[in-house]
Every structure is written in structure tokens, then in C-alpha cells.
Short mmCIF file of C-alpha atoms in Angstrom, two decimals:
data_model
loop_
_atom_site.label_atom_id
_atom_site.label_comp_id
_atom_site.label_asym_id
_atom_site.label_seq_id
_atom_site.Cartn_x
_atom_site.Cartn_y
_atom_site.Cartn_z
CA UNK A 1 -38.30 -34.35 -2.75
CA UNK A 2 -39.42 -31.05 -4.96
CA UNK A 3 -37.75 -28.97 -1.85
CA UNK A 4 -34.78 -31.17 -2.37
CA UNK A 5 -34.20 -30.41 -6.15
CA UNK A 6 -35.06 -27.12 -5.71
CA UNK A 7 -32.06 -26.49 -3.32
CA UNK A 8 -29.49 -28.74 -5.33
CA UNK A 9 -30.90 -26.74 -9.04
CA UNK A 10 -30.02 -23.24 -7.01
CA UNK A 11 -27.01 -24.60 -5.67
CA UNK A 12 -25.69 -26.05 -9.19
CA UNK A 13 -26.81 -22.56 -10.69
CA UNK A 14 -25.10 -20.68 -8.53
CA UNK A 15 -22.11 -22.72 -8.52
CA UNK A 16 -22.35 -23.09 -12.85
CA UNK A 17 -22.31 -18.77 -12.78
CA UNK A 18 -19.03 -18.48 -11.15
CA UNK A 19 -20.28 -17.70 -7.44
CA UNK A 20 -17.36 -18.41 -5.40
CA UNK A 21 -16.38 -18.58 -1.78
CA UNK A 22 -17.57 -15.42 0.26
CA UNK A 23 -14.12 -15.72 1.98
CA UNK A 24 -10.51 -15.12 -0.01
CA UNK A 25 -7.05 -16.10 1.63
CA UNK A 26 -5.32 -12.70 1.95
CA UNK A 27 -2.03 -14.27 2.32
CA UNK A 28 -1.39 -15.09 -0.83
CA UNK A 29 1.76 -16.16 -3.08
CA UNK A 30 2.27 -13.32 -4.94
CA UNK A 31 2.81 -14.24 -8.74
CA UNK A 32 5.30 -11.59 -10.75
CA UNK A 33 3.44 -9.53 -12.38
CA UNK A 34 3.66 -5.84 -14.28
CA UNK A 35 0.47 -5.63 -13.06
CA UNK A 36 1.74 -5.60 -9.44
CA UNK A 37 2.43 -2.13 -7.74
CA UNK A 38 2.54 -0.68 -4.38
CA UNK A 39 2.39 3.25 -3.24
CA UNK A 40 3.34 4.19 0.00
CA UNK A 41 3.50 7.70 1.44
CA UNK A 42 5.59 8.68 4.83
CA UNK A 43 5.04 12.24 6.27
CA UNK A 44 7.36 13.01 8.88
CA UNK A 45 5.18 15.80 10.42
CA UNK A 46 7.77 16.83 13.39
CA UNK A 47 8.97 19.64 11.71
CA UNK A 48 7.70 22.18 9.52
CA UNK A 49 7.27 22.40 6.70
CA UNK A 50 5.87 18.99 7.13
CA UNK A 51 8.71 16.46 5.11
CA UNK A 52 7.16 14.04 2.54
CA UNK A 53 8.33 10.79 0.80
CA UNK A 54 6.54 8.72 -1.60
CA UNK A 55 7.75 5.30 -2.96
CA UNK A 56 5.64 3.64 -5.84
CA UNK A 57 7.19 -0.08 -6.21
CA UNK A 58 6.12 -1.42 -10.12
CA UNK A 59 6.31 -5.32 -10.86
CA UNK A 60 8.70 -4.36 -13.56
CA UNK A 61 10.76 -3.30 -10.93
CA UNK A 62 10.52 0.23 -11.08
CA UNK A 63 10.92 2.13 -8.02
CA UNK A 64 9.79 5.97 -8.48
CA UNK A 65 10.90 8.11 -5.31
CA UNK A 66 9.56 11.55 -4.77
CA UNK A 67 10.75 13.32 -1.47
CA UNK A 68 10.53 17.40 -0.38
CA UNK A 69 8.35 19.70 1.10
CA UNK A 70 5.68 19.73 -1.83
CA UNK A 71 2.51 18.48 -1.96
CA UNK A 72 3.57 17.37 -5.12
CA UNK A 73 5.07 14.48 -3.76
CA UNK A 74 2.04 13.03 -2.46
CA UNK A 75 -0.51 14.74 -4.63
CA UNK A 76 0.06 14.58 -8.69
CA UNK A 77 -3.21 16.89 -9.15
CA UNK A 78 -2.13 19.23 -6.11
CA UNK A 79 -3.45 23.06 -7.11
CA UNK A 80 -1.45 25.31 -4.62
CA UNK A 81 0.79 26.28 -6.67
CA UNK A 82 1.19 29.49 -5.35
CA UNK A 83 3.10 28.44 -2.01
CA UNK A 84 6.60 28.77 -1.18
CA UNK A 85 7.32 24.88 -1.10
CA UNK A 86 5.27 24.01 -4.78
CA UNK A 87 8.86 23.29 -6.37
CA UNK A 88 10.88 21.51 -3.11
CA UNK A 89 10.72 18.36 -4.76
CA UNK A 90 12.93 15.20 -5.93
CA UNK A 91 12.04 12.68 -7.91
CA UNK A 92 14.00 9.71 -9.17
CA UNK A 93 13.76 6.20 -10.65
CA UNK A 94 15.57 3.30 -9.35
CA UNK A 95 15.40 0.26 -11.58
CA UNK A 96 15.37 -3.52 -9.42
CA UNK A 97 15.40 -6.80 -10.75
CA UNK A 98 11.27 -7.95 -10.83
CA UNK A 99 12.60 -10.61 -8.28
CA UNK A 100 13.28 -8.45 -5.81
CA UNK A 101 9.98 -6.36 -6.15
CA UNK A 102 7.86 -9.33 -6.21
CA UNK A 103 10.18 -10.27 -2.77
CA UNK A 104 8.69 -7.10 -1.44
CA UNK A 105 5.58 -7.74 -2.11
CA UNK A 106 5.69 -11.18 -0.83
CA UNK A 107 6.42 -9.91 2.47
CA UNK A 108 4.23 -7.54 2.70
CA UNK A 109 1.29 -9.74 2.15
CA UNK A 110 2.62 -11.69 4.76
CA UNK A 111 2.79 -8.84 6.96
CA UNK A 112 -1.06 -8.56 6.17
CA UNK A 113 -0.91 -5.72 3.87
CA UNK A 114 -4.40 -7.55 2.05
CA UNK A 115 -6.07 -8.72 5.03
CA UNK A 116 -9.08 -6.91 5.81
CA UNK A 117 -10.28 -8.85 8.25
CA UNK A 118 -6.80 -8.61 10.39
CA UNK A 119 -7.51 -7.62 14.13
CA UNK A 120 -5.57 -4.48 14.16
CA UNK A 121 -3.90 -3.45 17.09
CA UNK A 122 -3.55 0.06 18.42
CA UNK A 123 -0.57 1.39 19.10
CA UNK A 124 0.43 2.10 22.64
CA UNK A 125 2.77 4.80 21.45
CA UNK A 126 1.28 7.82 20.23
CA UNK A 127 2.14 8.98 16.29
CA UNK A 128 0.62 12.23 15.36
CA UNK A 129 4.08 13.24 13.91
CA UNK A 130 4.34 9.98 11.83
CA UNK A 131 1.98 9.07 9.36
CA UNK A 132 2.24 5.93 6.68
CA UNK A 133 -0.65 5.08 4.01
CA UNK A 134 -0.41 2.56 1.26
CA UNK A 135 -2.34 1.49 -1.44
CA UNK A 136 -1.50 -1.59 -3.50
CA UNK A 137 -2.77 -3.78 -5.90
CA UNK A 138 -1.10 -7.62 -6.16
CA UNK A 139 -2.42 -10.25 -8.04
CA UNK A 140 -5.55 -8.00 -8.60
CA UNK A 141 -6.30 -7.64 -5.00
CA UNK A 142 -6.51 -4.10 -4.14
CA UNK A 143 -6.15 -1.89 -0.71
CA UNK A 144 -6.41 1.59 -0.62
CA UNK A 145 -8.11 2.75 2.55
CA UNK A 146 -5.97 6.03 3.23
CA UNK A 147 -5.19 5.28 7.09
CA UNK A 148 -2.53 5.87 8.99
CA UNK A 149 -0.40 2.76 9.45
CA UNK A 150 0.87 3.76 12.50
CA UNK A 151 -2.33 3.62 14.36
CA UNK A 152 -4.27 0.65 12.93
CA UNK A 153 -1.23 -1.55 12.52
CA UNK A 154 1.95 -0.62 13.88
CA UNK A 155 3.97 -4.07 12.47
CA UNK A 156 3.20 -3.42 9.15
CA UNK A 157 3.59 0.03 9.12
CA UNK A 158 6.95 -0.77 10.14
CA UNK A 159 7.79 -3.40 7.23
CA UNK A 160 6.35 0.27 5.14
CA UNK A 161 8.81 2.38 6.49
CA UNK A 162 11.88 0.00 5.98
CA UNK A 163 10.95 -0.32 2.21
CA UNK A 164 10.40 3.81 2.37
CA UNK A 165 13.98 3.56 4.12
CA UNK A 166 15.50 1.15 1.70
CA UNK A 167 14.71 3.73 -1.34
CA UNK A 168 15.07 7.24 0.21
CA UNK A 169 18.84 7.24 -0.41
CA UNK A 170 19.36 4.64 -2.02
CA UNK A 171 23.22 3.55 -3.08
CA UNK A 172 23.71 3.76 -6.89
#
């Protein structure tokens, strides 16, 4: 009986202190947000100099493109600024409606974009001359492991590229 209240005293302690499950639902209905923002970076690495995009998505629903040769466009803090392509870069800002954003991000959670746990599958196709990373935060879950898409999960690295593709020339 002591063993007994012992367990249900731990157990109503832990559950009083805001212990929760172990376990979190990755696919999740994303709720709009500000706070919501994706970055994704494609590097098209077929030709040289090696052609970069970046696409940061805001839950306001600002898009900010940056696309050239620069490390700039992938790197805010890069330091070479000493090499021929330090100033091949574009940058723009494409305002959405927050709708559409939080659309966006609603499919790529479905896609898996939070789900650690997802069985990735190789690709058969090799991509050394392709390379996608994103990092995200929605509804304050985060990813940012800097891996190439391509490789650890080639369906949602496509669902990446079409939003990359959606922005890089975009009709205004």
C-alpha cells in the first residue's frame, strides 16, 4: 500500500509540474502566426560558379528572395569579401497574403518537414549537383539540421524546390 502511494504521489507530481507526453504529433495544424517562418536554400552546383537561391517565407507573409553567385545569399556573416562573385547578388521582397504562407506551411508539415522520427528514404538517384536545406520554425517547433534534402528525403525536398520555384521569378 506505501509502494502504491508512492507511485501515484510521483505520478501526480510529475503530472502537477507540467511533464508531458515524451512523444509530440509532428503533423500538426499549423496556426497563423508572425512567429511562423521557413528558410530554405537550393544550390544548383552543376555549374560553376556554383548558383545559389535562398527563400525565407515569414507568417506575415513576407517572402525575401536572394539568388546569385555570392555566398551572400546563403551566408549573412560570409567574410570573403575579396572574391570575384562577393557582389553577384539579388535580393527582393514579395509580399503574400498570411493565408497563403500559412498554406505553405501546412503542406509542408504534411510533407513531414517536423517529423523527426520519419523513416527517410534514400534516394536511388544520385544528387551531388543538387542540394536543398531548410530550417523552420511553426508553431514553435523548430528543424534546422543542415542536410541535404535530396538525400534523406527526396519527397519533401521536392515540395522545397517547388516553393524555391514558385518565388525565383516570381510574376509581379
Amino acid at each position: 500500500m506505501k509502494r502504491l502511494m508512492s507511485i501515484l504521489f510521483t505520478f501526480s507530481l510529475l503530472l502537477f509540474t507540467g511533464c508531458g507526453p515524451f512523444w509530440v504529433d509532428p503533423y500538426i495544424t499549423v496556426e497563423e502566426s508572425a512567429l511562423n517562418w521557413v528558410d530554405i536554400h537550393y544550390y544548383n552546383m552543376s555549374r560553376q560558379p556554383i548558383r545559389r537561391i535562398g527563400v525565407t517565407l515569414h507568417g506575415t507573409g513576407l517572402v525575401e528572395v536572394k539568388k546569385g553567385t555570392s555566398e551572400l545569399v546563403s551566408n549573412d556573416f560570409a567574410k570573403r569579401y575579396k572574391e570575384e562573385n562577393w557582389s553577384k547578388i539579388k535580393t527582393y521582397r514579395i509580399q503574400i497574403n498570411p493565408d497563403q504562407a500559412n498554406d505553405i506551411f501546412q503542406n509542408l508539415v504534411n510533407f513531414g518537414l517536423l517529423d523527426r522520427e520519419k523513416t527517410f528514404r534514400a534516394s536511388k538517384k544520385e544528387s551531388h549537383d543538387r542540394f536543398i536545406a531548410v530550417k523552420a520554425n511553426i508553431n514553435s517547433n523548430t528543424y534546422s539540421d543542415n542536410v541535404n534534402m535530396f538525400e534523406e528525403d527526396p519527397d519533401l525536398a521536392e515540395q522545397l524546390l517547388d516553393v524555391v520555384r514558385e518565388f525565383e521569378h516570381p510574376a509581379l
